[in-house]
Short mmCIF file of C-alpha atoms and ligand atoms in Angstrom, two decimals:
data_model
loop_
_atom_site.label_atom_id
_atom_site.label_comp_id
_atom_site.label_asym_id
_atom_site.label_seq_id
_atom_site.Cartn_x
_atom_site.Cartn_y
_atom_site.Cartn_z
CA UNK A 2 97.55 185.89 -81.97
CA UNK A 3 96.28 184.42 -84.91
CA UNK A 4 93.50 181.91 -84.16
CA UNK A 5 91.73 179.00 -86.90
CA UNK A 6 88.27 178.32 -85.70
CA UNK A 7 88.35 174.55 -87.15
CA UNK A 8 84.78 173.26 -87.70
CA UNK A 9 84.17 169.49 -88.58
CA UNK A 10 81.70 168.99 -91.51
CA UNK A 11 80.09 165.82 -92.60
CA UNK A 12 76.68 166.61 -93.84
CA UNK A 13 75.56 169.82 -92.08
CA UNK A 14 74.07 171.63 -94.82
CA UNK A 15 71.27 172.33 -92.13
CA UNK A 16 73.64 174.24 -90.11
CA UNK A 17 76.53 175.47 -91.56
CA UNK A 18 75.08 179.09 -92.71
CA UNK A 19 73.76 179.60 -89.79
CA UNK A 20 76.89 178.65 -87.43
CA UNK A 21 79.72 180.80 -89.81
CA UNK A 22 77.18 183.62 -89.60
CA UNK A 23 77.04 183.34 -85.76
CA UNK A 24 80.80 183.22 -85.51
CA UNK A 25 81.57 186.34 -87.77
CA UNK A 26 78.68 188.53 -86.59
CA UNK A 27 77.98 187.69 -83.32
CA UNK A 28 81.81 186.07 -81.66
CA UNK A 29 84.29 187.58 -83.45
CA UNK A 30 83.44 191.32 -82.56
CA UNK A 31 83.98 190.70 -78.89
CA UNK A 32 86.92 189.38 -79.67
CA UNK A 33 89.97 191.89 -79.64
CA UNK A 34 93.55 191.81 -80.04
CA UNK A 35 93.52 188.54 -81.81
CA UNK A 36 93.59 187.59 -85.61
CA UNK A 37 90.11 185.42 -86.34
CA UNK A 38 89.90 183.16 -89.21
CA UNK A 39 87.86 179.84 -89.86
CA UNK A 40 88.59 176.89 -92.09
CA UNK A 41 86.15 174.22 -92.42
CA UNK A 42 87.25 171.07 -92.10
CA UNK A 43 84.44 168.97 -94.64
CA UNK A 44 84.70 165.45 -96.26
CA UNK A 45 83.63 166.46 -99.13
CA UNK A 46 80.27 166.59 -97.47
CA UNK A 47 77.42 164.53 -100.47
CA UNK A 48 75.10 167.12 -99.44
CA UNK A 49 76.99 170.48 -100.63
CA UNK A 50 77.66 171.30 -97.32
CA UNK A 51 81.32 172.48 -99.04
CA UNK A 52 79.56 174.22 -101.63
CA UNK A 53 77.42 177.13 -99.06
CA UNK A 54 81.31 177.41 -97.13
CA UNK A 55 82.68 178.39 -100.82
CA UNK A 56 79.69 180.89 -101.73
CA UNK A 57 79.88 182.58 -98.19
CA UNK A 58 83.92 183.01 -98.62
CA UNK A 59 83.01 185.71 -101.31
CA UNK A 60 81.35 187.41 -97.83
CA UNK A 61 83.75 186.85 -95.70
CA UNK A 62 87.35 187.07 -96.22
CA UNK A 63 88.87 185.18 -93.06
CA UNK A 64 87.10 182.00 -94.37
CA UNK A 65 88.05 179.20 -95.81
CA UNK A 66 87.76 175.83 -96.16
CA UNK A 67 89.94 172.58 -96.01
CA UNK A 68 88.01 169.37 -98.28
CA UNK A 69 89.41 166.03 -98.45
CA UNK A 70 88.28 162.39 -98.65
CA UNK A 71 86.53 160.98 -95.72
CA UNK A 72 88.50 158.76 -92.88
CA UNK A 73 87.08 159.89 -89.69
CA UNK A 74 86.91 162.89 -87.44
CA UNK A 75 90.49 162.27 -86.10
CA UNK A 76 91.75 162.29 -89.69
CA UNK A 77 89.89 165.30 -91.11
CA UNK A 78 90.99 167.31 -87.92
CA UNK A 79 94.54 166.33 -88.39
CA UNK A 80 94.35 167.22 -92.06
CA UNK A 81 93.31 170.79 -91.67
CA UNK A 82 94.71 171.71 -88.44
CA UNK A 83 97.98 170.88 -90.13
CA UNK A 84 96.71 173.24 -92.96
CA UNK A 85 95.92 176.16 -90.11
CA UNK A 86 99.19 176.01 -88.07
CA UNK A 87 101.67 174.95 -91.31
CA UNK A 88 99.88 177.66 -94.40
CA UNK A 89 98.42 179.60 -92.34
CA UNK A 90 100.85 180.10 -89.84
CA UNK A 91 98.42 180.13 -86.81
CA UNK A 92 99.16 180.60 -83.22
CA UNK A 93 96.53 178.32 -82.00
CA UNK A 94 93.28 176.19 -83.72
CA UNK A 95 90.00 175.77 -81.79
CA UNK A 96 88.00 172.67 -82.88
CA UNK A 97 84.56 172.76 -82.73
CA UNK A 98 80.77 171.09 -83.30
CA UNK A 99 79.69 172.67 -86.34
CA UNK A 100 75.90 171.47 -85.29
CA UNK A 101 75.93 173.96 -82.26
CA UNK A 102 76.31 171.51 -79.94
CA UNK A 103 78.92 173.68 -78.22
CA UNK A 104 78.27 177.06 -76.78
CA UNK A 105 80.44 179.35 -79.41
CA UNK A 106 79.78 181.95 -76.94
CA UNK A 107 82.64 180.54 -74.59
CA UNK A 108 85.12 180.92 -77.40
CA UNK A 109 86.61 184.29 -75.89
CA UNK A 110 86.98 182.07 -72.56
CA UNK A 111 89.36 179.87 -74.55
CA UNK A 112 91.31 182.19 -75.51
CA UNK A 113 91.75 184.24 -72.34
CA UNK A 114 92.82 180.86 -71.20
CA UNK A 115 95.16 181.01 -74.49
CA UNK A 116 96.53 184.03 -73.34
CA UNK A 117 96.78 183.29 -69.25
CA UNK A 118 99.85 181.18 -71.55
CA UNK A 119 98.12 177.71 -70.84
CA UNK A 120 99.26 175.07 -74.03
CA UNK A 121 95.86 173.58 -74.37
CA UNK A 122 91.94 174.39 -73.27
CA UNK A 123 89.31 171.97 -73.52
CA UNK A 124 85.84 172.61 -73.33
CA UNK A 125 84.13 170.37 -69.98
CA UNK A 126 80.52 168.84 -70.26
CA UNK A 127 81.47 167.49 -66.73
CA UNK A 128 82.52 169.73 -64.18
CA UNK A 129 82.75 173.71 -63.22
CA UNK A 130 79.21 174.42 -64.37
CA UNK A 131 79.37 171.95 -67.73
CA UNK A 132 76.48 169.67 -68.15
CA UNK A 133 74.98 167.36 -71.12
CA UNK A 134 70.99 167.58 -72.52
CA UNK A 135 68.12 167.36 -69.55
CA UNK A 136 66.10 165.30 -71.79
CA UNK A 137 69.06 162.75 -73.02
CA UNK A 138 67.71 159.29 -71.92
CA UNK A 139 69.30 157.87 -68.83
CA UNK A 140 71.49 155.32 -70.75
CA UNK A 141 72.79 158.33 -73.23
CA UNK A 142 73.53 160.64 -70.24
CA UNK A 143 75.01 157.34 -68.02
CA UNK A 144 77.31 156.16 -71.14
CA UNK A 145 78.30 160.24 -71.44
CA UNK A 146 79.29 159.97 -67.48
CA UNK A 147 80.95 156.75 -66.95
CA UNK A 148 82.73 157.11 -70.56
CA UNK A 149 84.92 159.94 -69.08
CA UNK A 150 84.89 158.47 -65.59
CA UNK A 151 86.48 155.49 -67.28
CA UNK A 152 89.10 157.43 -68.65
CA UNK A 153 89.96 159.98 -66.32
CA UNK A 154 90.26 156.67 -63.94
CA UNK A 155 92.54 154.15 -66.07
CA UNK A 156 94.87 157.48 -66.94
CA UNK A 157 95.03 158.33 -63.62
CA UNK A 158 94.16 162.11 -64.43
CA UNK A 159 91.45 163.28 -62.31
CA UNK A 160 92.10 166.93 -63.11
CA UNK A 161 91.13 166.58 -66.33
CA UNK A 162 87.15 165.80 -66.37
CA UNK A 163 85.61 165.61 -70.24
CA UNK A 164 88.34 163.26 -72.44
CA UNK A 165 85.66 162.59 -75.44
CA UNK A 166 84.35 165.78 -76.00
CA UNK A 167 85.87 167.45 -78.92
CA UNK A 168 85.45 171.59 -78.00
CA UNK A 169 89.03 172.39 -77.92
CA UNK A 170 92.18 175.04 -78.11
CA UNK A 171 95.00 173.78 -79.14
CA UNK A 172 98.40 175.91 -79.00
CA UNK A 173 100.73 175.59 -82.43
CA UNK A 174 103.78 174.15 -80.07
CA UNK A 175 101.24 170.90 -79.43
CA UNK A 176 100.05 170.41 -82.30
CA UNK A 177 103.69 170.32 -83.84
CA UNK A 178 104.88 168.25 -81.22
CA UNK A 179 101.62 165.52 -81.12
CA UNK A 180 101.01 165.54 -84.67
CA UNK A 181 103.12 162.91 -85.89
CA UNK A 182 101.65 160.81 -82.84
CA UNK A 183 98.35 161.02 -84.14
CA UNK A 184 98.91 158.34 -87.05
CA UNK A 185 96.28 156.25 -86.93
CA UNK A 186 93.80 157.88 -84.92
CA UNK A 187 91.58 158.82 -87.64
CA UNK A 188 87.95 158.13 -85.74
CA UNK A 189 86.51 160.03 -82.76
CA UNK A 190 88.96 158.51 -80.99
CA UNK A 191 91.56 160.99 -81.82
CA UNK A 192 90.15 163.51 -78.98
CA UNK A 193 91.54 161.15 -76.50
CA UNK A 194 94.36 160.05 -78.02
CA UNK A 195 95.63 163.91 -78.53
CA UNK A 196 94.59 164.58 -74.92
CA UNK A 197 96.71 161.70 -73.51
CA UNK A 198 99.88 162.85 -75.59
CA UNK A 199 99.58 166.25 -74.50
CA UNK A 200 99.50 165.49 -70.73
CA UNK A 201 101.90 163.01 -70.93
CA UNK A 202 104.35 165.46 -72.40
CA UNK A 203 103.64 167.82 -69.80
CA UNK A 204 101.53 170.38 -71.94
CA UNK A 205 99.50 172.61 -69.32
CA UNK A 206 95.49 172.42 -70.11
CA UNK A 207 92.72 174.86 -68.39
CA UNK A 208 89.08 173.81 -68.65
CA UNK A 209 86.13 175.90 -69.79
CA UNK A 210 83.33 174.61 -68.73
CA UNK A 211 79.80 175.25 -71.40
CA UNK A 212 76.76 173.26 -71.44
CA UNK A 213 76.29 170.36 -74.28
CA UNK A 214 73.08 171.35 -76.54
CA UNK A 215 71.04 168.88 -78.02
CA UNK A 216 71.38 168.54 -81.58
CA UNK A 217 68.38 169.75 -83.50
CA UNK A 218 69.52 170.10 -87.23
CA UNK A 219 71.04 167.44 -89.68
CA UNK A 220 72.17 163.81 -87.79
CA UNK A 221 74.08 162.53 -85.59
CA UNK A 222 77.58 160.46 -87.58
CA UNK A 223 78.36 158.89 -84.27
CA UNK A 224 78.18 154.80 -84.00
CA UNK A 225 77.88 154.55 -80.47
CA UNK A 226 78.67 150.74 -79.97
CA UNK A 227 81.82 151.02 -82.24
CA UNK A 228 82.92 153.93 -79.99
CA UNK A 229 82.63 152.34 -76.72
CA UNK A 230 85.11 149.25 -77.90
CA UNK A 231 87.32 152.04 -79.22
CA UNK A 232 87.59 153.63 -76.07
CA UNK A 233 87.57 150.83 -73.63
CA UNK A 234 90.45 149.10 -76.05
CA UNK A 235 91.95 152.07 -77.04
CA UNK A 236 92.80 153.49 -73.20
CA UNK A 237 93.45 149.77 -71.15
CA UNK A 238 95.86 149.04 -74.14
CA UNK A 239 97.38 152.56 -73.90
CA UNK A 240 97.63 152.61 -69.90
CA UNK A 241 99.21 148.80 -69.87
CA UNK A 242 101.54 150.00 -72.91
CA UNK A 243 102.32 152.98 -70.53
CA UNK A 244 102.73 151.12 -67.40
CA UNK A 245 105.27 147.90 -69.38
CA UNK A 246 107.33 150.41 -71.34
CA UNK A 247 107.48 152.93 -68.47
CA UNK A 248 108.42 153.26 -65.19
CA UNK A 249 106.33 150.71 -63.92
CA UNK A 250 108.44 147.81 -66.74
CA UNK A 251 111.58 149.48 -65.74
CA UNK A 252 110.89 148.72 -61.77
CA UNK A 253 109.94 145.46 -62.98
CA UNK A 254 113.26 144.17 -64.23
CA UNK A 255 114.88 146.21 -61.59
CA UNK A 256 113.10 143.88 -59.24
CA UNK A 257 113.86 140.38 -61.09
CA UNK A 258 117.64 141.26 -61.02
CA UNK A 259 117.54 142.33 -57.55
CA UNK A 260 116.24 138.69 -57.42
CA UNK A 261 118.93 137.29 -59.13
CA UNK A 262 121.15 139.32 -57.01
CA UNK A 263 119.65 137.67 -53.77
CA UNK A 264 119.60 134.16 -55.01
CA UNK A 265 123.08 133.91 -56.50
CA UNK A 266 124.85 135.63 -52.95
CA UNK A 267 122.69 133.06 -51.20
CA UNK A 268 124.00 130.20 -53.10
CA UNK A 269 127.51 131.12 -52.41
CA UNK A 270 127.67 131.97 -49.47
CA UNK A 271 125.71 129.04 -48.07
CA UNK A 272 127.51 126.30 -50.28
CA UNK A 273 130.83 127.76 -50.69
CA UNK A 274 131.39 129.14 -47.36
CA UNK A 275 129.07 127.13 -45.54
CA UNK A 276 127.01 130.01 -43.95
CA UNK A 277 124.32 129.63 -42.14
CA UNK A 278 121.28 130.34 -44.75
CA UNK A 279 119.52 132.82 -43.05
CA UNK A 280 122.50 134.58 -42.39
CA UNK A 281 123.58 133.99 -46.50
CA UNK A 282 119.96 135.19 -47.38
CA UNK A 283 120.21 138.61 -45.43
CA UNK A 284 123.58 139.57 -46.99
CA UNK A 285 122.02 138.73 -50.11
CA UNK A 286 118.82 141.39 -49.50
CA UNK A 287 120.98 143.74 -48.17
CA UNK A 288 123.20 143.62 -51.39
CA UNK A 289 120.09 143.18 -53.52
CA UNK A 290 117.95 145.96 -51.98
CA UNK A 291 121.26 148.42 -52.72
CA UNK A 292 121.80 147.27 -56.43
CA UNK A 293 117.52 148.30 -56.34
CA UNK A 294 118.43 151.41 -54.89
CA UNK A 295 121.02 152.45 -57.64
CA UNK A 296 119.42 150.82 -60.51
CA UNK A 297 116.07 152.46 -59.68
CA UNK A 298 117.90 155.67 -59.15
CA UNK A 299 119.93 155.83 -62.61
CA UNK A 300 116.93 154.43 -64.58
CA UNK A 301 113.84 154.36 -63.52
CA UNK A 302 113.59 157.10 -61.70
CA UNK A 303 116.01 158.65 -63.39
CA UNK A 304 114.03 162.16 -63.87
CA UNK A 305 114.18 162.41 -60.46
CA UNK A 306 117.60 160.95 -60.20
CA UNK A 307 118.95 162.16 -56.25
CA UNK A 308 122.30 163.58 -56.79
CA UNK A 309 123.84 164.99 -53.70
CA UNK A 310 125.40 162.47 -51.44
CA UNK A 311 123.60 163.68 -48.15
CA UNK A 312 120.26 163.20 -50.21
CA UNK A 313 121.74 159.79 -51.28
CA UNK A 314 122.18 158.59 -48.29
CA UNK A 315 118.87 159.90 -46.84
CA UNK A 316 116.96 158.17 -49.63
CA UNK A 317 118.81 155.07 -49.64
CA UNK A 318 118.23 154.56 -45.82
CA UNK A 319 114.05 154.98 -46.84
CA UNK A 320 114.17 152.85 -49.40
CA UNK A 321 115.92 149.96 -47.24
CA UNK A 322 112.89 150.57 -44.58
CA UNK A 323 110.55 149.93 -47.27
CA UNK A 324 111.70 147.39 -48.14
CA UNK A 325 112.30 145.82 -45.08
CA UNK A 326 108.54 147.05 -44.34
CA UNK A 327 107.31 145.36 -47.23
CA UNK A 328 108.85 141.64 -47.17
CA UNK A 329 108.36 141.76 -43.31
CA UNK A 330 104.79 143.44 -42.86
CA UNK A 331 103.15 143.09 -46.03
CA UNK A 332 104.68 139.76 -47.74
CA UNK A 333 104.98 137.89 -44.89
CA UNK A 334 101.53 139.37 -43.08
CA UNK A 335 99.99 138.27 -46.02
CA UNK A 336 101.17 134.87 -45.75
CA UNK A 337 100.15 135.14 -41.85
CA UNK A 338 96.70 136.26 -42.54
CA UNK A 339 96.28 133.64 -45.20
CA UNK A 340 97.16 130.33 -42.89
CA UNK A 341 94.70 131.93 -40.26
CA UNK A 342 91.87 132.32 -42.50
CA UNK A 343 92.37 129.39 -44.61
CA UNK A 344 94.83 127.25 -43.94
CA UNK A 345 99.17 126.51 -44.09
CA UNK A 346 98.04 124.39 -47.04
CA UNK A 347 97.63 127.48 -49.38
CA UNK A 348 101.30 128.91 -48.68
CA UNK A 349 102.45 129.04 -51.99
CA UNK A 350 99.55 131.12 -53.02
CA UNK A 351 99.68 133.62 -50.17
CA UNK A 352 103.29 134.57 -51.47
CA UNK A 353 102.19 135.11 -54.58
CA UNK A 354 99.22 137.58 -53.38
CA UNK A 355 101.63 139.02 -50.76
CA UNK A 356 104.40 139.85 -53.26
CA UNK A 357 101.91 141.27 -55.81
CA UNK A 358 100.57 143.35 -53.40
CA UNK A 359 104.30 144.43 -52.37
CA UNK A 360 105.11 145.35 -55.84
CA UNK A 361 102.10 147.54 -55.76
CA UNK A 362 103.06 148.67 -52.09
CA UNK A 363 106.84 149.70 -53.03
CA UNK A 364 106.17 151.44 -56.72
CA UNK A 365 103.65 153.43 -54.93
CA UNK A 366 106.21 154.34 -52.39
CA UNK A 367 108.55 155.10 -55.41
CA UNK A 368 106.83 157.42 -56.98
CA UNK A 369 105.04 159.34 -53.83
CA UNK A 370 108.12 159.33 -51.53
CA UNK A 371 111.29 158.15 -52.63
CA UNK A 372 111.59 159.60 -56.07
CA UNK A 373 108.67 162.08 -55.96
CA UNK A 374 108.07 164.53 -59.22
CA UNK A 375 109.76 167.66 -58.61
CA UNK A 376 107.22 170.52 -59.31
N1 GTP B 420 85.00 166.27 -91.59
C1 GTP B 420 84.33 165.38 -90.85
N2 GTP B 420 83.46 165.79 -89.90
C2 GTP B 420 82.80 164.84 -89.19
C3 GTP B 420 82.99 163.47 -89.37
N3 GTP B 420 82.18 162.81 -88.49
C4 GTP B 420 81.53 163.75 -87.79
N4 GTP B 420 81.90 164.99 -88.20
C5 GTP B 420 81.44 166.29 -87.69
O1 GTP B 420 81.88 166.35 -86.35
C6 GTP B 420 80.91 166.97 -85.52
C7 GTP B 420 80.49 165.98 -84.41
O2 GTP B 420 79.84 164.86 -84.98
P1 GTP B 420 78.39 164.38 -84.47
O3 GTP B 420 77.88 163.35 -85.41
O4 GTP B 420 77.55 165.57 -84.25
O5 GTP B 420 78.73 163.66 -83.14
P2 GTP B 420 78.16 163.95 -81.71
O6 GTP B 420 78.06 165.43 -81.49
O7 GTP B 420 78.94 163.16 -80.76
O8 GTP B 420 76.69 163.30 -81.78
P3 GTP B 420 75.25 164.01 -81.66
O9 GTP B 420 75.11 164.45 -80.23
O10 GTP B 420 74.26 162.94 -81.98
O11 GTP B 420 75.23 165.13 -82.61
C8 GTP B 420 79.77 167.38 -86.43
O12 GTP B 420 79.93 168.73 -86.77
C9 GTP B 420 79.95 166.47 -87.64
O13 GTP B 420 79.48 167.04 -88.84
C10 GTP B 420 83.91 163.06 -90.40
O14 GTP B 420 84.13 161.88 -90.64
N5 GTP B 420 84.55 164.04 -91.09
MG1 MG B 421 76.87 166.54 -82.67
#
């Protein structure tokens, strides 16, 4: 394979000797079997950090560098990544710390992991032997912990434990497919953006876990309180957009029509034909729970669509117990539970609660039972 080592440069005239030297003397001979190359990726760094890259590419001839005007991490990566994969015509790019905040020791693990075939490997401050500075304050090394937590939580992705940090492998088939994604992301934010793509277009990522150094050259270009809003709004907005435009939307306005459904039968049949209402308003469930079924089936579900008609009717008989389950148990319980603890006079209310939680109750069921992801 051929592999770009991609190091970000914004003033690290302090280190940047020091870290190519480490890579080509000390890394790169354990490596075998692969192509090594690095290219710099500097914002036209004011202190000449560009200038030592250029004067050490007479040394070594697998280096290079990538300059351009300064936007942000995100952007710079983006810029010479797509130099490294398109030019160059690497197999993979590893982005890294150029202040030796990460280990460059572990780079053979990423690309074992490379090899093992996985799509992406990130580098983990956070689980498998990771860990962050000893002598980071508390509020530093609490921020670093619940950041992640924070993500890994809204996403839903537990098995992914360090979104922010930005030690990474990245295979030439994801960064084709994410890169025109990435519009926009031009901050530190980018390294969580890029992870969310990837797993949510089913890209496989391994962990390597390395510990976090302190940084003891040059400074830090990192605004913290501008990054925490970033993050925060960056993954609720992301999650919600998710969750509206996704399945979870799609169940939504298969519910509201089911609804519809329900209502309109109930009408008829109770003012046209003069049935009894209850009666009219279980015909109208049943009907409305089966137009669920098959909506649900054909589109929201619909990558788990069942096809075969013994399946069908297998599935279709759960899904009418749920639902039965949840109007009777957990709509109506609710309702129950809240005129014993407070009062008939809050009613209204207790539906409300009750069919919120039901939503919650059924998509679960959805996704876990009914329609579960085929591995
Ligand atoms: N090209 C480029 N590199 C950047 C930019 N901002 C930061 N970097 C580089 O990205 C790497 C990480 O940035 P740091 O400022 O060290 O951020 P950090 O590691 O979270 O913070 P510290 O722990 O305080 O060092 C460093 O190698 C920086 O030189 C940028 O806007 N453009
Ligand atoms: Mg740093």
């Amino acid at each position: 394979m051929k592999i770009v080592i991609v190091p970000a440069t914004y003033n690290e005239k302090d280190n940047i000797e020091k870290f190519i030297t480490v890579l080509e003397k000390e890394v790169f001979p354990k490596i075998k079997n692969h192509n090594m190359h690095i290219l710099v990726a500097d914002d036209n760094s004011p202190d000449g950090t560009g200038e030592i890259v250029k004067s050490l590419m007479k040394k070594y001839k697998n280096l290079g560098i990538n300059q351009g005007e300064k936007k942000g991490l995100g952007a710079a990566y983006i810029r010479t990544m797509g130099e490294a994969i398109g030019k160059m015509n690497a197999d993979a790019v590893i982005s890294v710390d150029a202040d030796f905040q990460h280990d460059l020791h572990k780079i053979p693990d990423f690309i074992k992991k490379l090899d093992e075939g996985y799509d992406m490997v990130i580098g983990t401050r956070y689980s498998g032997g990771g860990s962050i500075p000893e002598n980071w304050p508390l509020q530093r090394k609490l921020f670093s912990i619940v950041a992640n937590l924070f993500v890994r939580t809204v996403f839903t992705k537990f098995s992914i434990h360090d979104w922010t940090g930005g030690y990474r492998a990245i295979s030439r088939k994801v960064f084709i497919k994410e890169r025109p994604e990435m519009t926009g992301f031009n901050g530190y934010i980018f390294q969580i953006a890029f992870l969310n793509k990837a797993v949510r277009d089913g890209f496989t990522v391994a962990e390597v876990p390395f510990h976090f150094s302190d940084r003891t050259l040059g400074s830090s270009k990192i605004a913290p309180l501008n990054y925490i809003i970033d993050v925060v709004t960056f993954v609720l907005t992301t999650r919600f957009k998710e969750l509206i435009f996704g399945k979870f939307g799609k169940f939504l306005v298969v519910g509201g029509f089911g609804f519809v459904v329900n209502a309109v039968i109930l009408k008829i049949l109770a003012e046209k034909y003069h049935f009894d209402p209850t009666i009219a308003n279980l015909v109208g469930a049943a009907i409305a729970i089966f137009s669920n079924f098959n909506f649900n089936n054909h589109w929201t579900f619909k990558s788990e669509k069942v096809t075969s008609i013994s399946q069908y009717f297998v599935k279709l008989f759960h899904f009418y117990l749920t639902s039965v389950f949840g109007v009777i148990v957990i709509q109506t319980g609710t309702i129950l539970l809240g005129d014993i603890l407070f009062g008939k006079k809050g009613y209204f209310l207790y539906f409300i609660i009750g069919t919120g939680i039901l939503l919650v109750w059924n998509f679960f069921i959805y996704n876990r039972f009914i329609w579960k992801k085929k591995k």
